[in-house]
Coordinates of C-alpha atoms in Angstrom, one line a residue:
M1 CA 47.2 119.0 -68.6
S2 CA 44.7 120.0 -65.9
E3 CA 42.0 118.2 -67.7
H4 CA 44.1 114.9 -68.0
S5 CA 45.0 115.3 -64.2
S6 CA 41.3 115.7 -63.3
K7 CA 40.5 112.4 -65.2
L8 CA 43.4 110.7 -63.5
S9 CA 42.0 111.9 -60.0
A10 CA 38.6 110.7 -61.0
W11 CA 39.9 107.1 -61.7
D12 CA 41.8 107.2 -58.3
G13 CA 38.7 108.5 -56.7
T14 CA 36.7 105.6 -57.8
A15 CA 39.4 103.2 -56.5
L16 CA 39.5 105.0 -53.1
A17 CA 35.7 104.8 -52.8
V18 CA 35.8 101.0 -53.3
S19 CA 38.6 100.6 -50.9
V20 CA 36.7 102.5 -48.3
L21 CA 33.7 100.2 -48.8
V22 CA 35.9 97.1 -48.1
L23 CA 37.9 98.5 -45.3
A24 CA 34.9 100.1 -43.3
P25 CA 33.5 97.0 -42.0
I26 CA 36.9 95.8 -40.8
L27 CA 37.5 99.1 -38.9
A28 CA 33.9 99.1 -37.6
L29 CA 34.5 95.5 -36.3
V30 CA 37.5 96.6 -34.3
L31 CA 35.8 99.6 -32.7
L32 CA 32.9 97.3 -31.9
A33 CA 35.1 94.6 -30.3
F34 CA 36.8 97.2 -28.0
Q35 CA 33.6 99.0 -26.9
T36 CA 32.7 99.4 -23.2
G37 CA 32.3 96.0 -21.5
A38 CA 34.5 94.2 -23.9
A39 CA 36.6 92.9 -21.2
D40 CA 33.7 91.1 -19.4
S41 CA 32.4 89.7 -22.6
I42 CA 35.6 88.0 -23.5
L43 CA 36.2 86.8 -20.1
A44 CA 32.8 85.1 -20.0
L45 CA 33.6 83.6 -23.5
T46 CA 37.0 82.3 -22.4
R47 CA 35.4 80.6 -19.4
T48 CA 32.8 78.9 -21.4
T49 CA 33.1 78.2 -25.2
L50 CA 36.2 79.9 -26.5
G51 CA 38.6 77.1 -25.7
S52 CA 36.6 74.3 -27.1
S53 CA 35.6 76.3 -30.2
L54 CA 39.3 77.1 -31.1
L55 CA 40.1 73.4 -30.6
E56 CA 37.3 72.1 -32.8
T57 CA 38.1 74.8 -35.3
M58 CA 41.7 73.9 -35.5
L59 CA 41.0 70.1 -35.8
L60 CA 38.4 70.7 -38.5
V61 CA 40.7 73.0 -40.6
V62 CA 43.8 70.5 -40.2
G63 CA 41.6 67.4 -41.0
V64 CA 39.9 69.0 -44.0
L65 CA 43.2 70.4 -45.4
A66 CA 44.9 66.9 -45.0
L67 CA 42.2 64.9 -46.5
A68 CA 41.3 67.4 -49.3
G69 CA 45.0 67.6 -50.0
M70 CA 45.5 63.9 -50.3
I71 CA 42.4 63.4 -52.5
G72 CA 43.3 66.3 -54.8
L73 CA 47.1 65.5 -55.1
V74 CA 46.5 61.9 -55.8
S75 CA 43.7 62.6 -58.4
G76 CA 45.7 65.4 -60.0
W77 CA 48.8 63.3 -60.4
L78 CA 47.0 60.2 -61.8
V79 CA 44.9 62.3 -64.2
S80 CA 47.8 64.2 -65.5
T81 CA 50.5 61.5 -65.6
Y82 CA 48.5 58.4 -66.6
D83 CA 45.8 57.4 -69.1
F84 CA 43.4 54.8 -67.9
P85 CA 39.8 53.8 -68.5
G86 CA 37.4 56.8 -67.9
R87 CA 40.2 59.2 -67.5
Q88 CA 39.0 61.7 -69.9
W89 CA 35.4 61.8 -68.2
L90 CA 37.0 61.7 -64.7
S91 CA 39.5 64.5 -65.6
W92 CA 36.6 67.0 -65.6
A93 CA 34.1 65.2 -63.3
L94 CA 36.5 65.6 -60.5
V95 CA 35.6 69.3 -60.2
L96 CA 31.8 68.6 -59.9
P97 CA 31.7 68.7 -56.1
F98 CA 32.4 72.3 -56.4
A99 CA 28.8 72.8 -57.4
I100 CA 27.5 71.5 -54.1
P101 CA 27.9 74.1 -51.2
T102 CA 29.2 72.2 -48.0
Y103 CA 26.0 72.9 -46.1
I104 CA 23.9 71.1 -48.8
S105 CA 26.4 68.1 -48.8
A106 CA 26.1 67.9 -45.1
Y107 CA 22.3 67.9 -45.2
C108 CA 22.4 65.1 -47.8
Y109 CA 24.9 62.9 -45.8
V110 CA 22.7 63.3 -42.7
E111 CA 19.6 62.4 -44.6
A112 CA 21.3 59.2 -45.9
F113 CA 23.4 58.0 -43.0
D114 CA 21.7 59.4 -39.9
F115 CA 19.7 56.9 -37.5
F116 CA 16.5 57.4 -39.3
G117 CA 18.1 57.3 -42.8
P118 CA 17.6 54.6 -45.3
L119 CA 21.0 52.9 -44.8
Q120 CA 20.6 52.4 -41.1
G121 CA 17.1 51.5 -41.5
F122 CA 17.9 48.7 -44.0
L123 CA 20.6 47.4 -41.6
R124 CA 18.2 47.3 -38.7
L125 CA 15.6 45.5 -40.8
M126 CA 18.1 42.9 -42.0
L127 CA 19.9 42.3 -38.7
G128 CA 16.6 42.6 -36.5
F129 CA 17.9 45.6 -34.3
R130 CA 15.5 48.1 -33.0
L131 CA 17.6 50.5 -30.8
K132 CA 20.6 52.5 -31.6
T133 CA 22.5 51.0 -28.6
E134 CA 22.2 47.5 -30.1
Y135 CA 24.7 48.1 -32.8
W136 CA 27.5 50.5 -33.9
F137 CA 27.4 52.8 -36.9
P138 CA 29.7 55.8 -37.7
D139 CA 28.1 59.0 -36.6
V140 CA 27.9 61.5 -39.3
R141 CA 26.9 64.3 -36.9
S142 CA 30.5 64.5 -35.6
L143 CA 33.9 66.2 -36.1
S144 CA 35.1 63.3 -38.3
G145 CA 32.0 63.4 -40.3
A146 CA 32.4 67.2 -40.8
I147 CA 36.0 66.7 -42.0
I148 CA 35.1 64.1 -44.4
I149 CA 32.1 65.9 -45.9
T150 CA 33.9 69.2 -46.1
A151 CA 37.0 67.7 -47.6
L152 CA 34.9 65.9 -50.3
V153 CA 33.4 69.3 -51.4
L154 CA 36.7 71.4 -51.2
Y155 CA 39.3 68.9 -52.6
P156 CA 38.9 70.3 -56.2
Y157 CA 40.9 73.3 -55.2
I158 CA 43.8 71.1 -54.7
Y159 CA 43.0 68.9 -57.7
V160 CA 42.8 71.8 -60.1
A161 CA 46.1 73.4 -58.9
S162 CA 48.0 70.1 -58.8
R163 CA 46.8 68.9 -62.1
A164 CA 47.7 72.1 -63.8
A165 CA 51.2 71.9 -62.2
F166 CA 51.8 68.4 -63.0
A167 CA 50.8 68.8 -66.5
A168 CA 52.9 71.9 -67.0
H169 CA 56.1 70.8 -65.3
G170 CA 55.8 67.0 -64.7
A171 CA 57.6 65.7 -67.8
H172 CA 60.6 68.0 -67.3
L173 CA 61.1 67.3 -63.6
T174 CA 60.3 63.5 -63.9
D175 CA 63.0 63.2 -66.5
A176 CA 65.5 64.9 -64.4
A177 CA 64.5 62.8 -61.3
R178 CA 64.6 59.4 -63.2
S179 CA 68.1 60.3 -64.5
L180 CA 69.1 60.3 -60.9
G181 CA 67.5 56.9 -60.3
C182 CA 64.1 57.8 -59.0
N183 CA 61.0 55.9 -60.0
R184 CA 57.8 57.9 -61.0
A185 CA 56.2 57.9 -57.5
E186 CA 59.6 59.0 -55.9
A187 CA 60.0 61.7 -58.5
A188 CA 56.5 63.1 -57.8
I189 CA 57.1 63.2 -54.0
R190 CA 60.7 64.2 -53.8
V191 CA 61.0 66.5 -56.9
I192 CA 57.8 67.5 -58.5
L193 CA 55.9 68.2 -55.2
P194 CA 58.4 70.6 -53.8
A195 CA 58.7 72.4 -57.0
I196 CA 54.9 73.1 -57.3
W197 CA 54.6 73.7 -53.6
P198 CA 53.8 77.5 -53.9
M199 CA 50.6 76.6 -56.1
L200 CA 49.6 74.1 -53.7
V201 CA 49.9 76.5 -50.7
A202 CA 47.5 79.0 -52.5
A203 CA 45.0 76.3 -53.2
G204 CA 45.2 75.1 -49.7
T205 CA 44.7 78.6 -48.3
L206 CA 41.4 78.7 -50.2
V207 CA 40.4 75.3 -48.6
V208 CA 41.0 76.8 -45.2
L209 CA 39.1 80.1 -45.9
E210 CA 36.2 78.2 -47.2
T211 CA 36.2 75.8 -44.0
L212 CA 36.3 78.8 -41.8
N213 CA 33.6 80.6 -43.6
D214 CA 31.1 77.6 -43.3
I215 CA 28.4 77.8 -40.8
G216 CA 25.5 75.6 -42.1
A217 CA 27.4 72.4 -42.4
S218 CA 29.3 72.7 -39.0
Q219 CA 26.1 73.7 -37.2
H220 CA 24.1 70.9 -38.7
L221 CA 26.9 68.3 -38.0
G222 CA 27.2 69.5 -34.4
V223 CA 30.6 70.9 -34.5
Q224 CA 31.2 74.0 -32.5
T225 CA 33.5 75.9 -34.7
L226 CA 34.5 79.5 -34.0
T227 CA 32.1 80.7 -36.8
V228 CA 29.2 78.9 -35.2
T229 CA 30.2 80.2 -31.8
I230 CA 30.1 83.7 -33.2
F231 CA 26.6 83.1 -34.6
N232 CA 25.2 81.7 -31.3
T233 CA 27.0 84.4 -29.2
W234 CA 25.2 87.1 -31.2
L235 CA 21.7 85.5 -31.8
N236 CA 21.3 83.2 -29.0
R237 CA 23.0 85.1 -26.2
N238 CA 22.3 88.6 -27.5
D239 CA 25.9 89.6 -27.1
L240 CA 26.8 91.5 -30.1
G241 CA 30.0 92.9 -28.5
G242 CA 31.3 89.4 -27.5
A243 CA 30.3 88.1 -31.1
A244 CA 32.3 91.0 -32.6
Q245 CA 35.5 90.0 -30.3
L246 CA 35.2 86.4 -31.6
A247 CA 34.8 87.8 -35.2
L248 CA 37.9 89.9 -34.7
L249 CA 39.8 86.9 -33.5
L250 CA 38.8 84.9 -36.5
L251 CA 39.9 87.8 -38.7
V252 CA 43.3 87.9 -37.1
I253 CA 43.5 84.2 -37.7
V254 CA 42.6 84.7 -41.5
M255 CA 45.0 87.6 -41.9
A256 CA 47.8 85.6 -40.2
L257 CA 47.0 82.6 -42.6
L258 CA 47.2 85.0 -45.6
W259 CA 50.5 86.5 -44.4
L260 CA 51.8 82.9 -44.0
E261 CA 50.7 81.9 -47.5
H262 CA 52.4 85.0 -49.0
S263 CA 55.5 84.3 -47.2
I264 CA 55.7 80.6 -48.2
R265 CA 55.0 81.4 -51.9
N266 CA 57.6 84.2 -51.9
N267 CA 60.3 82.0 -50.3
K268 CA 59.6 79.0 -52.4
R269 CA 60.2 80.0 -56.1
Y270 CA 61.7 77.6 -58.6
A271 CA 62.9 78.6 -62.1
L272 CA 61.5 76.1 -64.6
P273 CA 62.4 76.3 -68.3
A274 CA 59.8 77.8 -70.4
R275 CA 61.2 76.4 -73.6
G276 CA 62.9 73.4 -74.9
Q277 CA 60.6 70.9 -72.9
R278 CA 59.3 67.8 -74.6
P279 CA 55.5 67.6 -74.8
H280 CA 53.8 66.1 -71.7
Q281 CA 53.1 62.4 -72.3
R282 CA 50.7 60.2 -70.3
I283 CA 51.5 56.7 -69.6
L284 CA 48.7 54.1 -70.6
L285 CA 47.8 51.9 -67.7
R286 CA 46.4 48.6 -68.8
G287 CA 44.5 45.7 -66.9
A288 CA 44.2 45.9 -63.1
R289 CA 46.4 48.9 -62.7
G290 CA 44.2 51.0 -65.1
W291 CA 41.0 50.0 -63.3
F292 CA 42.6 50.6 -59.9
A293 CA 43.4 54.1 -61.0
F294 CA 39.8 54.5 -62.2
L295 CA 38.5 53.4 -58.8
I296 CA 40.9 55.9 -56.9
T297 CA 39.8 58.9 -59.1
G298 CA 36.3 57.9 -59.3
L299 CA 35.5 57.5 -55.7
P300 CA 35.9 61.3 -54.8
V301 CA 33.4 62.0 -57.7
L302 CA 30.9 59.4 -56.4
A303 CA 31.1 60.5 -52.8
G304 CA 31.5 64.3 -53.3
F305 CA 28.9 64.7 -56.0
G306 CA 27.2 61.5 -57.1
L307 CA 25.8 60.5 -53.7
P308 CA 24.6 64.0 -52.8
A309 CA 23.2 64.6 -56.2
F310 CA 21.2 61.4 -56.1
I311 CA 19.7 62.1 -52.7
L312 CA 18.9 65.6 -53.9
V313 CA 17.0 64.4 -57.1
Q314 CA 15.1 61.8 -55.1
A315 CA 14.0 64.2 -52.3
A316 CA 13.1 67.0 -54.9
T317 CA 11.1 64.6 -56.9
R318 CA 9.1 63.5 -53.9
Q319 CA 8.5 67.1 -52.9
F320 CA 7.4 68.1 -56.3
K321 CA 5.0 65.2 -56.5
T322 CA 3.5 66.2 -53.1
D323 CA 3.6 70.0 -53.2
G324 CA 4.7 71.1 -56.5
L325 CA 6.9 74.1 -56.5
G326 CA 4.7 76.1 -54.1
G327 CA 4.4 79.8 -53.7
G328 CA 7.0 80.0 -51.2
M329 CA 9.7 78.3 -53.4
V330 CA 8.8 80.5 -56.4
K331 CA 9.1 83.6 -54.2
A332 CA 12.4 82.3 -52.8
L333 CA 13.7 81.8 -56.2
G334 CA 12.6 85.2 -57.2
N335 CA 14.2 86.8 -54.3
T336 CA 17.5 84.9 -55.0
L337 CA 17.6 86.1 -58.5
L338 CA 16.9 89.6 -57.5
V339 CA 19.8 90.0 -54.8
S340 CA 22.2 87.9 -56.7
G341 CA 21.5 89.8 -60.0
M342 CA 21.8 93.2 -58.3
A343 CA 25.0 92.2 -56.6
T344 CA 26.5 90.8 -59.8
V345 CA 25.8 94.0 -61.8
I346 CA 27.3 96.3 -59.2
I347 CA 30.4 94.1 -58.8
L348 CA 31.1 93.9 -62.5
T349 CA 30.7 97.5 -62.8
L350 CA 33.0 98.2 -59.9
A351 CA 35.4 95.6 -61.1
V352 CA 35.7 97.2 -64.6
L353 CA 36.2 100.5 -63.1
L354 CA 39.0 99.4 -60.7
A355 CA 40.8 97.5 -63.4
L356 CA 40.6 100.5 -65.8
A357 CA 41.8 102.7 -63.1
Q358 CA 44.9 100.7 -62.6
R359 CA 45.5 100.4 -66.4
F360 CA 45.2 104.1 -67.1
T361 CA 46.8 105.6 -64.1
R362 CA 49.4 103.1 -63.0
S363 CA 49.3 104.9 -59.6
G364 CA 49.9 103.6 -56.2
I365 CA 46.4 104.6 -55.1
A366 CA 44.7 102.3 -57.9
S367 CA 47.1 99.5 -57.1
G368 CA 46.6 99.6 -53.5
A369 CA 42.8 99.9 -54.0
N370 CA 42.8 96.7 -56.1
R371 CA 44.7 94.8 -53.4
I372 CA 42.4 96.1 -50.7
S373 CA 39.4 95.1 -52.8
M374 CA 40.7 91.5 -52.9
M375 CA 40.5 91.4 -49.1
G376 CA 36.8 91.0 -49.2
Y377 CA 37.0 87.4 -50.3
A378 CA 39.1 86.4 -47.3
L379 CA 36.4 87.9 -44.8
P380 CA 34.1 85.0 -43.6
G381 CA 30.6 85.9 -44.0
T382 CA 29.8 86.0 -40.4
V383 CA 32.7 88.5 -39.7
L384 CA 31.7 90.7 -42.5
V385 CA 28.1 91.0 -41.3
I386 CA 29.2 92.0 -37.8
G387 CA 31.4 94.6 -39.2
L388 CA 28.6 96.0 -41.3
L389 CA 26.0 96.2 -38.8
P390 CA 27.2 99.3 -36.9
L391 CA 27.8 101.0 -40.2
L392 CA 24.3 100.4 -41.4
G393 CA 22.9 101.4 -38.1
L394 CA 24.9 104.6 -38.1
F395 CA 23.7 105.6 -41.5
D396 CA 20.1 104.9 -40.7
S397 CA 20.3 106.9 -37.4
T398 CA 22.1 109.8 -39.0
I399 CA 19.4 110.1 -41.8
N400 CA 16.5 109.8 -39.3
T401 CA 18.3 112.5 -37.0
I402 CA 18.6 114.8 -39.9
A403 CA 14.9 114.3 -40.9
T404 CA 13.8 114.9 -37.4
S405 CA 15.7 118.2 -37.3
L406 CA 14.2 119.4 -40.4
D407 CA 10.6 118.5 -39.2
L408 CA 10.5 115.8 -42.0
T409 CA 9.0 112.4 -41.7
R410 CA 11.5 109.9 -40.3
P411 CA 12.3 107.3 -43.1
G412 CA 13.0 104.5 -40.7
L413 CA 15.5 101.7 -41.6
L414 CA 16.9 102.5 -45.0
L415 CA 19.8 99.9 -45.0
S416 CA 19.5 97.8 -41.9
G417 CA 17.3 94.8 -42.5
T418 CA 16.9 95.5 -46.2
I419 CA 17.9 93.8 -49.4
I420 CA 20.3 96.7 -49.8
A421 CA 22.4 95.3 -46.8
V422 CA 22.4 91.8 -48.5
V423 CA 23.6 93.2 -51.8
L424 CA 26.3 95.3 -50.0
A425 CA 27.6 92.2 -48.2
Y426 CA 27.7 90.4 -51.4
T427 CA 29.6 93.2 -53.2
I428 CA 32.2 93.3 -50.6
R429 CA 32.7 89.6 -50.3
F430 CA 32.9 88.7 -53.9
M431 CA 34.4 91.7 -55.5
A432 CA 37.7 89.9 -55.7
I433 CA 36.1 87.3 -58.1
G434 CA 34.9 89.8 -60.5
L435 CA 38.1 92.0 -60.2
D436 CA 40.5 88.9 -60.8
Q437 CA 38.7 87.9 -63.9
T438 CA 38.4 91.4 -65.3
Q439 CA 42.1 92.2 -64.8
A440 CA 43.0 88.8 -66.4
G441 CA 40.9 89.9 -69.4
L442 CA 42.5 93.2 -69.7
G443 CA 45.9 91.7 -69.2
A444 CA 45.7 89.9 -72.5
F445 CA 45.6 93.3 -74.4
S446 CA 48.8 95.4 -74.7
R447 CA 48.7 99.0 -73.5
N448 CA 49.9 99.9 -77.0
M449 CA 46.3 99.7 -78.0
D450 CA 45.6 102.6 -75.7
F451 CA 48.6 104.6 -77.0
A452 CA 47.5 104.1 -80.6
A453 CA 43.9 105.3 -79.7
R454 CA 45.3 108.4 -77.9
T455 CA 47.3 109.3 -81.0
L456 CA 44.0 109.3 -82.9
G457 CA 42.5 111.6 -80.3
C458 CA 40.6 109.2 -78.2
K459 CA 40.1 110.0 -74.6
E460 CA 40.3 107.4 -71.7
Q461 CA 36.6 107.2 -71.3
R462 CA 36.2 106.5 -75.1
I463 CA 39.1 104.1 -75.1
A464 CA 37.3 102.1 -72.2
S465 CA 33.8 102.2 -73.7
R466 CA 34.6 101.7 -77.3
I467 CA 37.7 99.4 -77.3
L468 CA 38.5 97.9 -74.0
V469 CA 35.3 96.8 -72.5
P470 CA 34.0 95.2 -75.8
A471 CA 37.3 93.5 -76.1
I472 CA 37.1 91.9 -72.7
H473 CA 33.3 91.1 -72.7
P474 CA 33.9 87.2 -72.6
A475 CA 36.1 87.8 -69.4
I476 CA 33.3 90.0 -67.9
A477 CA 30.7 87.4 -68.8
G478 CA 32.7 84.7 -67.2
A479 CA 33.3 86.8 -64.1
G480 CA 29.4 87.5 -64.0
I481 CA 28.7 83.7 -64.0
L482 CA 31.1 83.0 -61.1
V483 CA 30.0 85.9 -59.1
F484 CA 26.2 85.2 -59.6
V485 CA 26.7 81.5 -58.5
D486 CA 28.7 82.5 -55.4
C487 CA 26.0 85.0 -54.5
L488 CA 23.3 82.4 -55.1
K489 CA 25.0 79.9 -52.7
E490 CA 26.1 82.4 -49.9
L491 CA 24.5 81.5 -46.6
P492 CA 25.9 83.4 -43.6
A493 CA 25.7 86.9 -44.9
T494 CA 22.1 86.3 -46.4
L495 CA 20.9 84.6 -43.2
L496 CA 22.1 87.4 -40.9
L497 CA 21.2 90.5 -43.0
R498 CA 18.0 89.6 -44.8
P499 CA 14.8 91.5 -44.1
L500 CA 12.0 89.8 -42.0
N501 CA 10.1 87.1 -44.1
F502 CA 12.6 87.6 -47.0
E503 CA 13.6 84.0 -48.0
T504 CA 16.3 83.0 -50.6
L505 CA 16.9 79.4 -51.8
A506 CA 19.8 79.2 -49.4
T507 CA 17.8 80.4 -46.3
T508 CA 14.8 78.4 -47.2
L509 CA 16.9 75.3 -47.3
Y510 CA 18.6 76.2 -44.0
G511 CA 15.4 76.8 -42.3
H512 CA 13.9 73.4 -43.3
A513 CA 17.1 71.5 -42.4
S514 CA 17.4 73.2 -39.1
R515 CA 13.8 72.1 -38.4
G516 CA 14.7 68.6 -39.4
S517 CA 12.7 68.6 -42.6
F518 CA 15.4 68.7 -45.2
E519 CA 13.2 67.1 -47.8
D520 CA 10.9 70.2 -47.8
G521 CA 13.8 72.3 -49.1
A522 CA 15.2 69.8 -51.6
I523 CA 14.0 71.7 -54.6
A524 CA 15.8 74.7 -53.3
A525 CA 19.0 72.7 -52.8
L526 CA 18.6 71.2 -56.3
L527 CA 18.2 74.6 -57.9
I528 CA 21.4 75.9 -56.2
V529 CA 23.5 72.8 -57.3
T530 CA 22.1 73.0 -60.9
A531 CA 23.1 76.7 -61.1
G532 CA 26.6 75.9 -59.9
L533 CA 27.1 73.1 -62.4
V534 CA 27.0 75.5 -65.4
P535 CA 30.4 77.4 -64.9
L536 CA 31.9 74.1 -63.6
V537 CA 31.3 72.1 -66.6
V538 CA 32.6 75.0 -68.9
M539 CA 35.7 75.4 -66.7
S540 CA 36.5 71.6 -66.4
R541 CA 36.1 71.0 -70.1
F542 CA 38.4 74.0 -70.9
L543 CA 40.9 72.5 -68.5
E544 CA 40.8 69.2 -70.2
T545 CA 41.4 70.6 -73.7
S546 CA 44.0 73.0 -72.6
N547 CA 46.1 70.2 -71.0
R548 CA 45.7 67.6 -73.5
P549 CA 49.1 66.2 -74.6
S550 CA 50.3 65.8 -78.1
S551 CA 51.1 62.1 -77.7
E552 CA 51.0 59.1 -75.4
I553 CA 53.2 56.1 -74.6
S554 CA 52.1 52.7 -73.1
H555 CA 53.2 51.1 -69.9

């Protein structure tokens, strides 16, 4: 009995250690925000940039959520409800903008639509204008430009959720609504939409979190969001305390958002019959209506993926013809693979251990640790970094103090400004992705397998290594792909924690774009997008085959 209890406490100990890893930066951020002189910093920020930053952040979030929601809902409804020319291709192509990080899309749109871009240059040539004041053209470097560009990247969150919900429950609810005299559009708005509201709220929360986490796009487009203000307060004004206070404010906003999302989902539950529903049937749209549906669903793909990808390929081709890959690009690629690969291995290892701890112990400690570990993904990269900094500094100073007291050589910075700090930030931020996928894989196997193995004398470690982990290796592999791609694209944490002269693909691209020479980083951008395409194509084709109806009717 004691042996079994020790094993249980070992699982719980692992879960607690990971919980501390995620919670420590949050606690450190709170202490840093309330350090001596905090009142002076927050008063100075209130008088200068805080009000405008909060306003622009709110306008950006509301605008992105509204536009992304409209695009995602309309696209999901059309693809799941109707059949029209190109629908099969568009059903999976609509998720392709996921592959392009927001900051890369912003760089591409500025390259194409700015004053010195090809489109305005062509208009000036054709109309005989020379100065910007002689004509009007929409300014892509604006709040409205940021809303449109960000929404075109993030609408797939809404699209995937709404498409799955419409496909699963659309036929049943539409039949009920039409029996009461509603047409299909009214049924979608008045009946189906309220029923699938919890799924849409969850997807919308992800859209808001990604918008708040962005720094590259907002900064490049001239939008002074709260995240950009945190960045500038820390690096440009050298006020870490003020940056910590702003980061804490952003964290409070994120936590309030998550609480609101949880409350809405808990209070909006609908009982839908799991059996007895007729198979979902898509309506065939012919002629002009079919091509109109194609146009409506095709435009987001063209604007969110097609145009940025076209600009990237052109710019990367020109760069390759001029400079080739170059030693700097090869080194950046190697650095990216190194830190992303290290973080992916660590995350998958911890995710498997956490998932197994909850399965074997069923204790409150393991369950609580899993929920805490999920919090990391809700932390914007800038907030996470500011919380990590004092911890890294404390560890380094403690080690150096101990070395000095023992008359040993001071090791210097062991964590601060090293790739270990970058990997640690990746681990905390993306742990939720690996854990979610791993838990889903384990959930597919009954615990009766564990009980059967124990009757044959197998211990928990042997059950895990010989039965469960091999059984869920597809889920682990899928989690690894998702985690690796997210690490590869991460900009804020990498930018703020990397060692000196250590460049990844993301920071290389950011450096070139911030200097006004985006084309010099086009190959790095293209590599990031190409890596992001792999899991998206697999996921989108899976969604298409899993939601394929058994029959169709024409209209």
